[in-house]
Structure formats: C-alpha cells, structure tokens
Coordinates of C-alpha atoms in Angstrom, one line a residue:
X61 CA 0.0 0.0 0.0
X62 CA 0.9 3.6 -0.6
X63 CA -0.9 4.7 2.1
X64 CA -1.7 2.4 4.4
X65 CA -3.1 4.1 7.6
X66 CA -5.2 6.1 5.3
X67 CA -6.2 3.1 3.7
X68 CA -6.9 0.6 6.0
X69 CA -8.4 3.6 8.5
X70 CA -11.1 1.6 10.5
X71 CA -15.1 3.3 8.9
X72 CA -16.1 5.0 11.8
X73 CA -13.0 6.8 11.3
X74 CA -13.3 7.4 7.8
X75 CA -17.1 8.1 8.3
X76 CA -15.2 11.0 10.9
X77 CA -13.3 12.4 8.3
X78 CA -15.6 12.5 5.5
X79 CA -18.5 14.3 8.1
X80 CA -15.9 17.1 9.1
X81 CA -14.0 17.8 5.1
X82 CA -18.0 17.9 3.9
X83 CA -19.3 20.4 6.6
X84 CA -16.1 22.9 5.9
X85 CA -16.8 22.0 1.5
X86 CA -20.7 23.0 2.3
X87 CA -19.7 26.1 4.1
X88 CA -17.1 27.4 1.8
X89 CA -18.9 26.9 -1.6
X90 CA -21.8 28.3 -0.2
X91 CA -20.0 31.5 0.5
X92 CA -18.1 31.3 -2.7
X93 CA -19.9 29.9 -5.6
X94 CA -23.2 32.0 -6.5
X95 CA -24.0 28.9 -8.2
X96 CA -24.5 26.7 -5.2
X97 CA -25.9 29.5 -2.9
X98 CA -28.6 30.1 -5.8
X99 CA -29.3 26.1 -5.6
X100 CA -29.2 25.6 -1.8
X101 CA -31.0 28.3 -1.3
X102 CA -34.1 27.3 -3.8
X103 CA -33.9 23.7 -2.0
X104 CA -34.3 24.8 1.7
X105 CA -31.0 24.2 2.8
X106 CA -28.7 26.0 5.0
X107 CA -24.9 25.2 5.1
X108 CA -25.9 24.9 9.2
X109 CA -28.7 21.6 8.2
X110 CA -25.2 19.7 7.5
X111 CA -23.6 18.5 9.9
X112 CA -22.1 15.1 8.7
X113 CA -21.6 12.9 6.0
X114 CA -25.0 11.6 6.4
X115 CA -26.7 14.4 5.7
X116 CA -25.2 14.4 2.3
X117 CA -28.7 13.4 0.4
X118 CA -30.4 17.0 1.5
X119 CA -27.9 18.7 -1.0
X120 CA -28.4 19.0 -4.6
X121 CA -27.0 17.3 -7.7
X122 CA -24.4 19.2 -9.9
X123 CA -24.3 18.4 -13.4
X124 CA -22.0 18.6 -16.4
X125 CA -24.7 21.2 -18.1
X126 CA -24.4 23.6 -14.9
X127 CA -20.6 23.5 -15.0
X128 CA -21.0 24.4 -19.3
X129 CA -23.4 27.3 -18.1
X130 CA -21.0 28.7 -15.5
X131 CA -18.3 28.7 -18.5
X132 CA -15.4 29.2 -17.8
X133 CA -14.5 30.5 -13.9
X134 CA -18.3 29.9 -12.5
X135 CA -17.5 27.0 -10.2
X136 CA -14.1 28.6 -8.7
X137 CA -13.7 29.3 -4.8
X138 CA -10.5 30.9 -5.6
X139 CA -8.8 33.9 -7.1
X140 CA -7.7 33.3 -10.4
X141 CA -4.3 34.3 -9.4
X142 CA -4.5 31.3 -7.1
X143 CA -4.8 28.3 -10.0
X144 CA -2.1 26.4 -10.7
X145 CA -2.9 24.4 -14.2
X146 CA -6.6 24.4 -15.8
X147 CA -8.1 21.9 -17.7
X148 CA -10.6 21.0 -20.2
X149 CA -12.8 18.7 -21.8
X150 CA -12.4 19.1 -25.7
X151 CA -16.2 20.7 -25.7
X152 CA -17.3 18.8 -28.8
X153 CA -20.5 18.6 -27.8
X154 CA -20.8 22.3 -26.9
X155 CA -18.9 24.4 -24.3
X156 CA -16.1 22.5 -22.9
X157 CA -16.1 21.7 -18.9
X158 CA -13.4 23.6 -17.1
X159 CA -11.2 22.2 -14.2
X160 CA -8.8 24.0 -12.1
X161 CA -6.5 23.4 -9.8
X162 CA -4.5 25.1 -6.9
X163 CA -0.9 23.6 -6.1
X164 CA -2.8 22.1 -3.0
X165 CA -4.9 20.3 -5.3
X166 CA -2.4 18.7 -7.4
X167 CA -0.6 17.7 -4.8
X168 CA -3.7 15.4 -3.9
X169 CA -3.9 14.8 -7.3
X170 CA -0.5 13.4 -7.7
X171 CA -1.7 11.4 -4.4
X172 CA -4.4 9.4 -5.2
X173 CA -2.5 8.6 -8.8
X174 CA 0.5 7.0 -6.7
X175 CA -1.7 5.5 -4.7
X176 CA -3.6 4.0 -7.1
X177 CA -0.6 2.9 -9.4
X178 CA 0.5 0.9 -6.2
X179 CA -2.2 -1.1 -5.4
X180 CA -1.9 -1.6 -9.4
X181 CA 1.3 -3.4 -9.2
X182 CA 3.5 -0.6 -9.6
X183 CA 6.9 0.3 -7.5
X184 CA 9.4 2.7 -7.2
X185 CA 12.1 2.1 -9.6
X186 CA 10.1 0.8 -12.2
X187 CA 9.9 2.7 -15.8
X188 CA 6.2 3.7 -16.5
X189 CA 5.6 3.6 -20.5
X190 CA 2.7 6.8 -20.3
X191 CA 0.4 6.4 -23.9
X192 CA -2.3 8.5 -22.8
X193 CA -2.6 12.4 -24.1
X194 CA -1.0 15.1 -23.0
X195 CA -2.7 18.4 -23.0
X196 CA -6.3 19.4 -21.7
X197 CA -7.0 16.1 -21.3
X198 CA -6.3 15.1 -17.4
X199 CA -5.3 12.0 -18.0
X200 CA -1.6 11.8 -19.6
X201 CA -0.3 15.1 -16.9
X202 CA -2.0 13.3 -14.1
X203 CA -0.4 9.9 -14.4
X204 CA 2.5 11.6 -15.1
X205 CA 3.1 13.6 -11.8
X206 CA 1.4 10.3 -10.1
X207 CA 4.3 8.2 -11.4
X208 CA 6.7 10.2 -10.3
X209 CA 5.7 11.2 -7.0
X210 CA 5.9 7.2 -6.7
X211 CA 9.2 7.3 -7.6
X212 CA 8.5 5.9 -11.1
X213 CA 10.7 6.5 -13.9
X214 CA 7.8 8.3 -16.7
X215 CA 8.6 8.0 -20.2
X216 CA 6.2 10.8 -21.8
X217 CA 5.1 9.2 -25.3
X218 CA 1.5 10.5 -25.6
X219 CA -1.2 8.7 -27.8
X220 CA -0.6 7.5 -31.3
X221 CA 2.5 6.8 -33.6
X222 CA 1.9 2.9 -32.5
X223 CA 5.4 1.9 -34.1
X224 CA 7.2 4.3 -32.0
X225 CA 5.2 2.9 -29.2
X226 CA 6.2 -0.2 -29.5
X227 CA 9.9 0.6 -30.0
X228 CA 10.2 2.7 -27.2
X229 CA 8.6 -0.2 -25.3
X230 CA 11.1 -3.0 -26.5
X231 CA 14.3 -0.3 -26.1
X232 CA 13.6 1.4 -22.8
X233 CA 11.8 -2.2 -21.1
X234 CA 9.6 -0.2 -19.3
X235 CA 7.3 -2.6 -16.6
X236 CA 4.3 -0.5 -16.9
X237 CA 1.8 0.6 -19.7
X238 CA -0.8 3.1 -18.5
X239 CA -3.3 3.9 -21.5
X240 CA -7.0 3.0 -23.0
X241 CA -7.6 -0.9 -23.2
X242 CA -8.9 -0.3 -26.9
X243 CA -5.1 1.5 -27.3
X244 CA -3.6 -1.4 -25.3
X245 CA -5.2 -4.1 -27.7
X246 CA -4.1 -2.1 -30.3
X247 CA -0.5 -2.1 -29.5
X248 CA -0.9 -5.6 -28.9
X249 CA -2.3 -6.3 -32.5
X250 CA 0.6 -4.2 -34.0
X251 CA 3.2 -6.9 -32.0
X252 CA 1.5 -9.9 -33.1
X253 CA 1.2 -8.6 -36.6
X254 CA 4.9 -7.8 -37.0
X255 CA 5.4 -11.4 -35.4
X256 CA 7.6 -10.0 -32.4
X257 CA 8.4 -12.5 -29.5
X258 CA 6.8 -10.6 -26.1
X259 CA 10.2 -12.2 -24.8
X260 CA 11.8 -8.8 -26.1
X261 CA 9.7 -6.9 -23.5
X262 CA 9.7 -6.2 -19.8
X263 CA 6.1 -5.5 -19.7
X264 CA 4.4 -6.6 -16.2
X265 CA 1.2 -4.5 -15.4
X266 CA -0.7 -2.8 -17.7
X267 CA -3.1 -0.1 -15.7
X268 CA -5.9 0.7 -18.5
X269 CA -8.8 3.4 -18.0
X270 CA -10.8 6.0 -19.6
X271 CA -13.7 3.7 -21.1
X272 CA -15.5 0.9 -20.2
X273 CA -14.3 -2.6 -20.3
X274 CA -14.6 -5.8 -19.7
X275 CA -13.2 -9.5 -18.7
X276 CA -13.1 -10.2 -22.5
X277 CA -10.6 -7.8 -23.0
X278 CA -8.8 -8.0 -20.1
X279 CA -8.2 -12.1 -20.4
X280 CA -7.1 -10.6 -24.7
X281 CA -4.3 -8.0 -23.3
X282 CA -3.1 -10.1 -20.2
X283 CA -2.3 -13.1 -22.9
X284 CA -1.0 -11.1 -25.7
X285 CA 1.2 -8.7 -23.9
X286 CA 1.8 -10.5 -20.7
X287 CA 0.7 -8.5 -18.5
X288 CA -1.3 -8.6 -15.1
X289 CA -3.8 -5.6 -16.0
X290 CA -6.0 -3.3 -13.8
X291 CA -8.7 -0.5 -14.0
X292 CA -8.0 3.1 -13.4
X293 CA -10.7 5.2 -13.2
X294 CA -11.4 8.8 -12.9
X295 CA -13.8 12.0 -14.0
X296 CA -11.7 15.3 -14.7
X297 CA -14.6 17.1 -12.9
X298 CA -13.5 14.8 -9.9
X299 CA -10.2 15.5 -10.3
X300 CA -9.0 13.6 -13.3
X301 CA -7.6 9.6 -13.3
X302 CA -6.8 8.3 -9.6
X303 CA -10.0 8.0 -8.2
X304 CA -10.4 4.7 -7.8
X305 CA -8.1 1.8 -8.6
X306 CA -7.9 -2.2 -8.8
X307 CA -6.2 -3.8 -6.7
X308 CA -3.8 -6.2 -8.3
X309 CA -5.1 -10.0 -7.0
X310 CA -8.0 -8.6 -6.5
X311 CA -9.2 -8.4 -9.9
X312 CA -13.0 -8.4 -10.9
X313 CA -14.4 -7.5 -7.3
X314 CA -14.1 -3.6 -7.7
X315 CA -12.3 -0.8 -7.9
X316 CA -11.5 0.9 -4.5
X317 CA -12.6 3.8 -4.3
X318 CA -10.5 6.8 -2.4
X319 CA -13.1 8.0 -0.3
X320 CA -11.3 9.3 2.1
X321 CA -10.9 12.7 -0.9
X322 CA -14.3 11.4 -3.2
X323 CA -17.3 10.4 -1.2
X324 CA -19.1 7.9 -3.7
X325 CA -23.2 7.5 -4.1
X326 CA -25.1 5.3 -6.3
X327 CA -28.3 7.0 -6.7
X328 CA -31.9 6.0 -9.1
X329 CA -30.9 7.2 -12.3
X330 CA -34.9 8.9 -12.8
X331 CA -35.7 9.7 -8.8
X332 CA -32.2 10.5 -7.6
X333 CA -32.6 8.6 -4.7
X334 CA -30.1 7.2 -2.9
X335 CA -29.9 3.2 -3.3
X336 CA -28.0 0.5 -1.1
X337 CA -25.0 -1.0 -1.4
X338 CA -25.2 -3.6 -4.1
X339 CA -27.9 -2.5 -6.4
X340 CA -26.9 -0.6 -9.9
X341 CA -27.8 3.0 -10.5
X342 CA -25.9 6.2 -11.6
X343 CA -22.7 7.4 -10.0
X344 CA -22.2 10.2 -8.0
X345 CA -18.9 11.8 -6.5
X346 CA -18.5 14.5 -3.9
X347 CA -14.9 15.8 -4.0
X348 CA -14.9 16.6 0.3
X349 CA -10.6 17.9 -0.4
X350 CA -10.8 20.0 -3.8
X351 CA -9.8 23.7 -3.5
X352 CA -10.5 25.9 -6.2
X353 CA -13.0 24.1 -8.0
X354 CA -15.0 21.3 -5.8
X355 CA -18.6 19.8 -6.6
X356 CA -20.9 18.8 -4.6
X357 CA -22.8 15.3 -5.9
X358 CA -21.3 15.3 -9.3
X359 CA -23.8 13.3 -11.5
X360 CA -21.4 11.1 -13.8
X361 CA -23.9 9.1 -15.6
X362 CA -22.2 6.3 -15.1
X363 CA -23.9 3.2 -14.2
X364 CA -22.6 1.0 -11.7
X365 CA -22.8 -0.4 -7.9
X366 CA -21.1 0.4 -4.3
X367 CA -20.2 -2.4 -2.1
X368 CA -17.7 -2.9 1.0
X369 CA -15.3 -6.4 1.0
X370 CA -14.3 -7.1 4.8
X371 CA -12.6 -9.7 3.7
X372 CA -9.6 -7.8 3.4
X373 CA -7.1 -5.1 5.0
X374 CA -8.1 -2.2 2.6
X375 CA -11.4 -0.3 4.2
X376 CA -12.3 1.8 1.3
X377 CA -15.6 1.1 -0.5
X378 CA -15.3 -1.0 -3.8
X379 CA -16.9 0.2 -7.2
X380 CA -18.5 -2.4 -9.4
X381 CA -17.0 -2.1 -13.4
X382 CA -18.7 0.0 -15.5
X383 CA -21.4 -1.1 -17.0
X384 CA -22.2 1.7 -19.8
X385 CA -23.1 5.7 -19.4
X386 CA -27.0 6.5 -18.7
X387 CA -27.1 8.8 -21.9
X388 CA -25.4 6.2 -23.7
X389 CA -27.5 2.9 -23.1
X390 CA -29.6 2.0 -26.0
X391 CA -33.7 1.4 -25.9
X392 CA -33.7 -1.4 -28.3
X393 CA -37.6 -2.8 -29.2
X394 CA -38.1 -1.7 -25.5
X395 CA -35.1 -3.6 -23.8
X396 CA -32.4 -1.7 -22.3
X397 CA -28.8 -2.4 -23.6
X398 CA -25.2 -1.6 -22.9
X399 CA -22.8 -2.5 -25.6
X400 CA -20.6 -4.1 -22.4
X401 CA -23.4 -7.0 -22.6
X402 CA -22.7 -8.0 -25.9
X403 CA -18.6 -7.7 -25.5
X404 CA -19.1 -10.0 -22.1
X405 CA -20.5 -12.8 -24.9
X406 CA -17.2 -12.6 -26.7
X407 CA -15.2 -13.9 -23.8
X408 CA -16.8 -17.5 -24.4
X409 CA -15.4 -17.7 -28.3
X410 CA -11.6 -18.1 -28.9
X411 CA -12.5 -17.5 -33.1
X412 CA -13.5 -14.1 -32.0
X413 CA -10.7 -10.7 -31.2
X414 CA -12.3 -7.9 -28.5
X415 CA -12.5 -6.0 -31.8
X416 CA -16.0 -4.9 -32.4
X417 CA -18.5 -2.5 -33.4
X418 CA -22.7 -2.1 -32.6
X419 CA -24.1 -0.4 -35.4
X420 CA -28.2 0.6 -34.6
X421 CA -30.8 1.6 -37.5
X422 CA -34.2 1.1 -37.9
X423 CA -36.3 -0.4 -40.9
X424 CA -39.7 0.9 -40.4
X425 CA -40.3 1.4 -36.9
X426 CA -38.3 -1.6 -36.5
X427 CA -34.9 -1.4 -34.3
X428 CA -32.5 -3.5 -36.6
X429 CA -28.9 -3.7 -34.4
X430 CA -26.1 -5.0 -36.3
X431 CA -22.2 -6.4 -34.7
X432 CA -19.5 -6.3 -36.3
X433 CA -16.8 -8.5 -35.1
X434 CA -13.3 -9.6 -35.8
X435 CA -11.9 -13.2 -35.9
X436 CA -8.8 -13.9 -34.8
X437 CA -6.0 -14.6 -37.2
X438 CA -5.3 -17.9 -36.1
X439 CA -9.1 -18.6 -36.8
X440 CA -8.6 -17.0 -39.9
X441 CA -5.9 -19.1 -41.1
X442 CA -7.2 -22.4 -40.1
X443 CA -10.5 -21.3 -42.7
X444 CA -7.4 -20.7 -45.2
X445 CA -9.0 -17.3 -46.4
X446 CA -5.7 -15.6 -45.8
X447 CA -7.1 -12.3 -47.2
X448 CA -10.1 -11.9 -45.8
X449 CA -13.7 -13.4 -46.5
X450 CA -17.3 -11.9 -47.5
X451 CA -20.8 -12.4 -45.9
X452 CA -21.5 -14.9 -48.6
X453 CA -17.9 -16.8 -47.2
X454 CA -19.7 -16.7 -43.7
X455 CA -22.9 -18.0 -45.6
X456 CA -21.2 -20.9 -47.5
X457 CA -18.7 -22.2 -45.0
X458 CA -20.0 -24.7 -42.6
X459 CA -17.2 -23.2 -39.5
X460 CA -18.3 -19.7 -40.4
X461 CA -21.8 -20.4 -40.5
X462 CA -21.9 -22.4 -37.6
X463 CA -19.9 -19.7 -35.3
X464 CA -22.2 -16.8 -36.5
X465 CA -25.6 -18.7 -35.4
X466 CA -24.2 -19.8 -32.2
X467 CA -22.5 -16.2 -31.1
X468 CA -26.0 -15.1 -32.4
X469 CA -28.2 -17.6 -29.9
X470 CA -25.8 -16.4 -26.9
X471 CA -26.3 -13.0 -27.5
X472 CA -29.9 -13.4 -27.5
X473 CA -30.0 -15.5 -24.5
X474 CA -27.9 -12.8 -22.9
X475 CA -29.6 -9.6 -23.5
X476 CA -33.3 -11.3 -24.6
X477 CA -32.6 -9.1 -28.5
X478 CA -32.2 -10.7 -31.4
X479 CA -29.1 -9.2 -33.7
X480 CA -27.6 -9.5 -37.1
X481 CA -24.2 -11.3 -36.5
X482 CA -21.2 -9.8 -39.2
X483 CA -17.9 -11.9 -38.9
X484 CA -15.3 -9.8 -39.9
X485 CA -11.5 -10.4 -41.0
X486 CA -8.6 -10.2 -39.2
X487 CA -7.3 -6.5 -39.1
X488 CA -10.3 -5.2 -40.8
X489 CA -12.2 -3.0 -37.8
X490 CA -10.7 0.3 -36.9
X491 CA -8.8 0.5 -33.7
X492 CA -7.9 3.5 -31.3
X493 CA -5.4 5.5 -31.6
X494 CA -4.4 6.5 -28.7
X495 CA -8.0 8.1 -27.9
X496 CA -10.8 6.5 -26.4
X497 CA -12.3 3.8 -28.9
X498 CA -16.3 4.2 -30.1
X499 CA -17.9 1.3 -29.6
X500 CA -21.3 2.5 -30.7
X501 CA -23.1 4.1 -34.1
X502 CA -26.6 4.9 -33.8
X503 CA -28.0 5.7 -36.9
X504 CA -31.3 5.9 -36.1
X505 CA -31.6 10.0 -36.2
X506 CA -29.0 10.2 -38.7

C-alpha cells in the first residue's frame, strides 16, 4: 500500500473524516460559488442543516450542463491568481467543462494517482511507459506527476504513432503501460502482426482506463502482452484519473474507491434517490478535499454499484465495473442495452478478437442492431482465407456459418434481442489510436 493508515483507516474513522472535510466543503462553496448559494437556497437548505456525512442526500445534484453554463471561472472558490494548471474537456458537444486546480490540489492529485498505481502493481524504480494524451485532457499530466511522485521513472510518449510505441517499449523495457484498453489491444495487435516474441519486453502491469471494459478484454491484453492488467478510473470534474483503482489480486471484485478525498453514491438514475450498497444505479462523486474548484454530488452518468469487501485489509468502499453511461445505453424494441453485454459474450469464443463494433438503424419502426466482429488470425488461417472473406464466405462455409448462429443464440439469451451477426476479417475493424475507442453508431436519427 501507498498509504496504508489512510487506507486501512477503520469506517467510523473514515465516516469521521468525510463528516468534518463535507461540513467545511458546504460552508465554503456556499460563500463562494453563487451557483451553489442560488441552488441551496431554492432547496431549503442551510450550510448549518449539514452536519455530517449523512446528511449528504439533502444537498443538490451538480451536473455537467451547470458546469458548461458557469463557463469558464463559474464554479471557482479561488482567485484566479490562485490556480495552478486548468483543464478542459475538448467541448465537442458544446462548451467545454473547465477544471482548475491550486498547487494544493495537485498535490492530492499526484496522491491518489500514486496510490492508485501501487495497489496496481506498480513500485518505485520501475519505468512507466505513459500512452495516454497530454494536453487538456487530465489523464496523460495526471499519471504523469502520479508516477513520479511514486518514484517511477515516466517516459512521456502520448497517444498514437503505435510503431514508436512499440519501440520505445522493447528499447527502454519499461514494466508499466498506463493507456485506453482499446489502445492497449491495439499495441498488442501491431506486436502480433509484426510477429515480435513478447520475450523482447519487460512489460508486467498494464493499468488501463478512460472507457469501459470488460473480462473479455482484459483475459485478450493479459495473454497477448503479458501483462497482469488493472482499471484506473477517474472524471476530470473529480479530479482527473486516480479516483479509484484495482487492486492487483484482487481483480474483478471492484475498484476501490478513495473515499477518504471522493465520497461515492449510487443513486436512481430517474428519482435520484439514494440506493443501497449492491444495487446498480448512476454514480455520483462529492470531491470533500478540492480547492478551487469542488462539486458537490457530481452526477457522472455512469452506471454501476457500491459495495464494501471485509474480507480484506483495505477499508475503502469498492466500485463495481462500469457497465455503460446513462445517456449512452440503448432502448432497443423496448429492452435496455449496454454495448458491455454483448462484449461480455465474446469472452466465451476463442474465433472471435475484442475488436467490435454495434451499429443501430431502424427499418420501419423496427430497431434492426447490427455487430461487427473480428476473428482472430489464427481462426482466420485455419479457414485458409488468408485475405479476408465476405458475408456470402460466412454464408457458405460450414465453421463460419456455424460460429455466426451460435455467437447469435448467446447474444440473444444474454440480452433477450435478437441481432444481425457480421464476422469480420482479421485486421479489418478500426482501432484507437491512442484516444478513447467508439464502440457504438446509432444511426437511427442520422
């Protein structure tokens, strides 16, 4: 552990912690941010009705359209003068969301990234390969700074220019990749394509994050670059990556969360009510230690579930994996559907890569859904088409044929839709780039 009295502190001292950093965070933004004293105010509450952390769920939600409206400086409870690096989301989708931070705040910034890389596998000493962006984006500056307050060695190579990538990984024999898993498998197609032996390597962890995934993919990476690899996760309206982190060996039961700077609720995704531990709903993220720019019940939209494991020394709360974003799960016929169902199927089929795509349309008023998915080569090369094969191929070959009504059936059984199955060749799907990978096209308003 990085940490370890902070992270094995026993709940009622947590709970302790998290009721006194939440009354001083209610107090100051309510002085500060006209924003917050407009919304407390129109909801009855007084900084004074909050006196711990369970008094939370009187407060209202803060979401990503309020921090676009109070473009660019709206949120801050600082001077200007006082800000230390800002932030931004690349505001494709309208005005960008602005974070700041004070050198207070990158400091617990750079925090909760070492601490997370630890419990990932990572030590002091060991070179950290970084191929996420630099820039606006939080992610490549955070792990970065993260790294080295470890004691990591970083090398800086950004997204993209996959050769390089994979030189610099094979020269320098860095132990650590931190990037997207759709970059990861990317890298780790180029390797396999160019027929290099992973012996050349040092690679140990890989600590992937950014965008949903899944078992499938993981089980894909761990095999073809031989790694042990783990979820980072993080909101840059949080803070950026490093706010919650699996622990290696502890794979698939959660992501701890750091709760001890993020206080974490899983609330009904149309009543915002609060909802036990266990049950799936959407996200939500207090950040009780952020200077200049903190929020209070940050709705992420993303869906997933809080539990605790006594079972072990860490105390912090555990957050399930992601399942898919509320704006982004699909209303098919009536059935509600994240893409992360249908890449779960594709763990159970060794003819099948974690390459894929879910295209939507409609035919009528009929919701057609169409996947696109890879084989692997060595599939590929037992069928002998060697340069790729056609629908009709899937059509007349009995293995091809066979695989595509099967993989169809699962699906079915899995998410109760019926889909239009398209096996594609090897190589043929576009991969990220560095970026985070689109998984979905919804052409049904197009």
């Amino acid at each position: 552990m990085y940490q370890k009295e902070i992270e094995t502190l026993p709940l009622e001292k947590l709970r302790k912690l998290q009721s006194e950093r939440l009354v001083k965070l209610v107090n100051r933004v309510y002085k500060t941010v006209p924003f917050y004293k407009k919304q407390l105010d129109l909801h009855g509450v007084h900084p004074k009705d909050i006196t711990s952390i369970e008094d939370l769920h009187k407060l209202p939600f803060t979401q990503k359209t309020d921090i676009r409206d109070e473009y660019p400086f709206g949120f801050l409870t600082v001077p200007q003068s006082d800000l230390s690096r800002i932030h931004c989301s690349s505001g494709t989708t309208g005005k960008p969301t602005v974070v700041a931070y004070t050198q207070k705040d990158l400091a617990i910034f750079s925090e909760v990234v070492a601490r997370s890389l630890k419990a990932a596998g990572a030590k002091p000493g060991m070179k950290m390969h970084n191929a996420y962006g630099y820039g606006l984006f939080t992610g490549g500056i955070g792990i970065h700074y993260g790294a080295e307050k470890l004691g990591m060695s970083v090398i800086p190579v950004s997204g993209g220019m996959t050769q390089r990538q994979i030189t610099l990984l094979k020269d320098f024999q860095s132990e650590v990749i931190c990037c997207t898993p759709s970059y990861a498998q990317t890298i780790a197609h180029e390797i396999e394509k160019q027929g290099l032996d992973l012996a050349d390597f040092n690679l140990k962890y890989a600590i992937l994050g950014a965008e949903p995934w899944t078992d499938a993919i993981r089980q894909d990476l761990e095999s073809s670059l031989g790694v042990k690899a783990t979820n980072i996760y993080g909101l840059s309206e949080v803070i950026g990556p490093g706010v919650s982190q699996e622990a290696l060996g502890e794979e698939n039961t959660g992501c701890y969360v750091w709760e001890d700077h993020f206080y974490p609720e899983i609330v009904d995704k149309h009543t915002g009510k609060p909802l036990p531990y266990g049950e799936e709903g959407v996200l939500v993220f207090t950040t009780l230690t952020k200077e200049a720019m903190p929020f209070l019940r940050y709705w992420t939209n993303d869906i997933c579930s809080l539990s605790y494991d006594h079972s072990i020394s860490r105390t912090h709360i555990k957050m399930s994996g992601i399942k898919g974003r509320a704006d982004d799960m699909l209303i098919i016929r009536g059935v509600n559907l994240f893409h992360t169902q249908v890449e779960e199927v594709f763990n159970h089929y060794d003819e099948l890569s974690a390459h894929y795509q879910l295209i939507v349309s409609k035919k009528g008023t009929m919701d057609i859904v169409q996947i696109e998915v890879e084989t692997t080569a060595d599939f590929q090369q037992e069928l002998l088409f060697s340069t790729g094969f056609t629908n009709d191929d899937c059509v007349k070959n009995e293995s091809l044929s066979k695989l595509t009504k099967k993989l169809g059936k699962k699906i079915k059984d899995s998410t109760g839709l019926s889909m239009q199955i398209q096996l594609k060749p090897y190589d043929s799907i576009k991969k990220s780039n560095g970026g985070k990978i689109q998984r979905i096209k919804d052409l049904r308003h197009a």
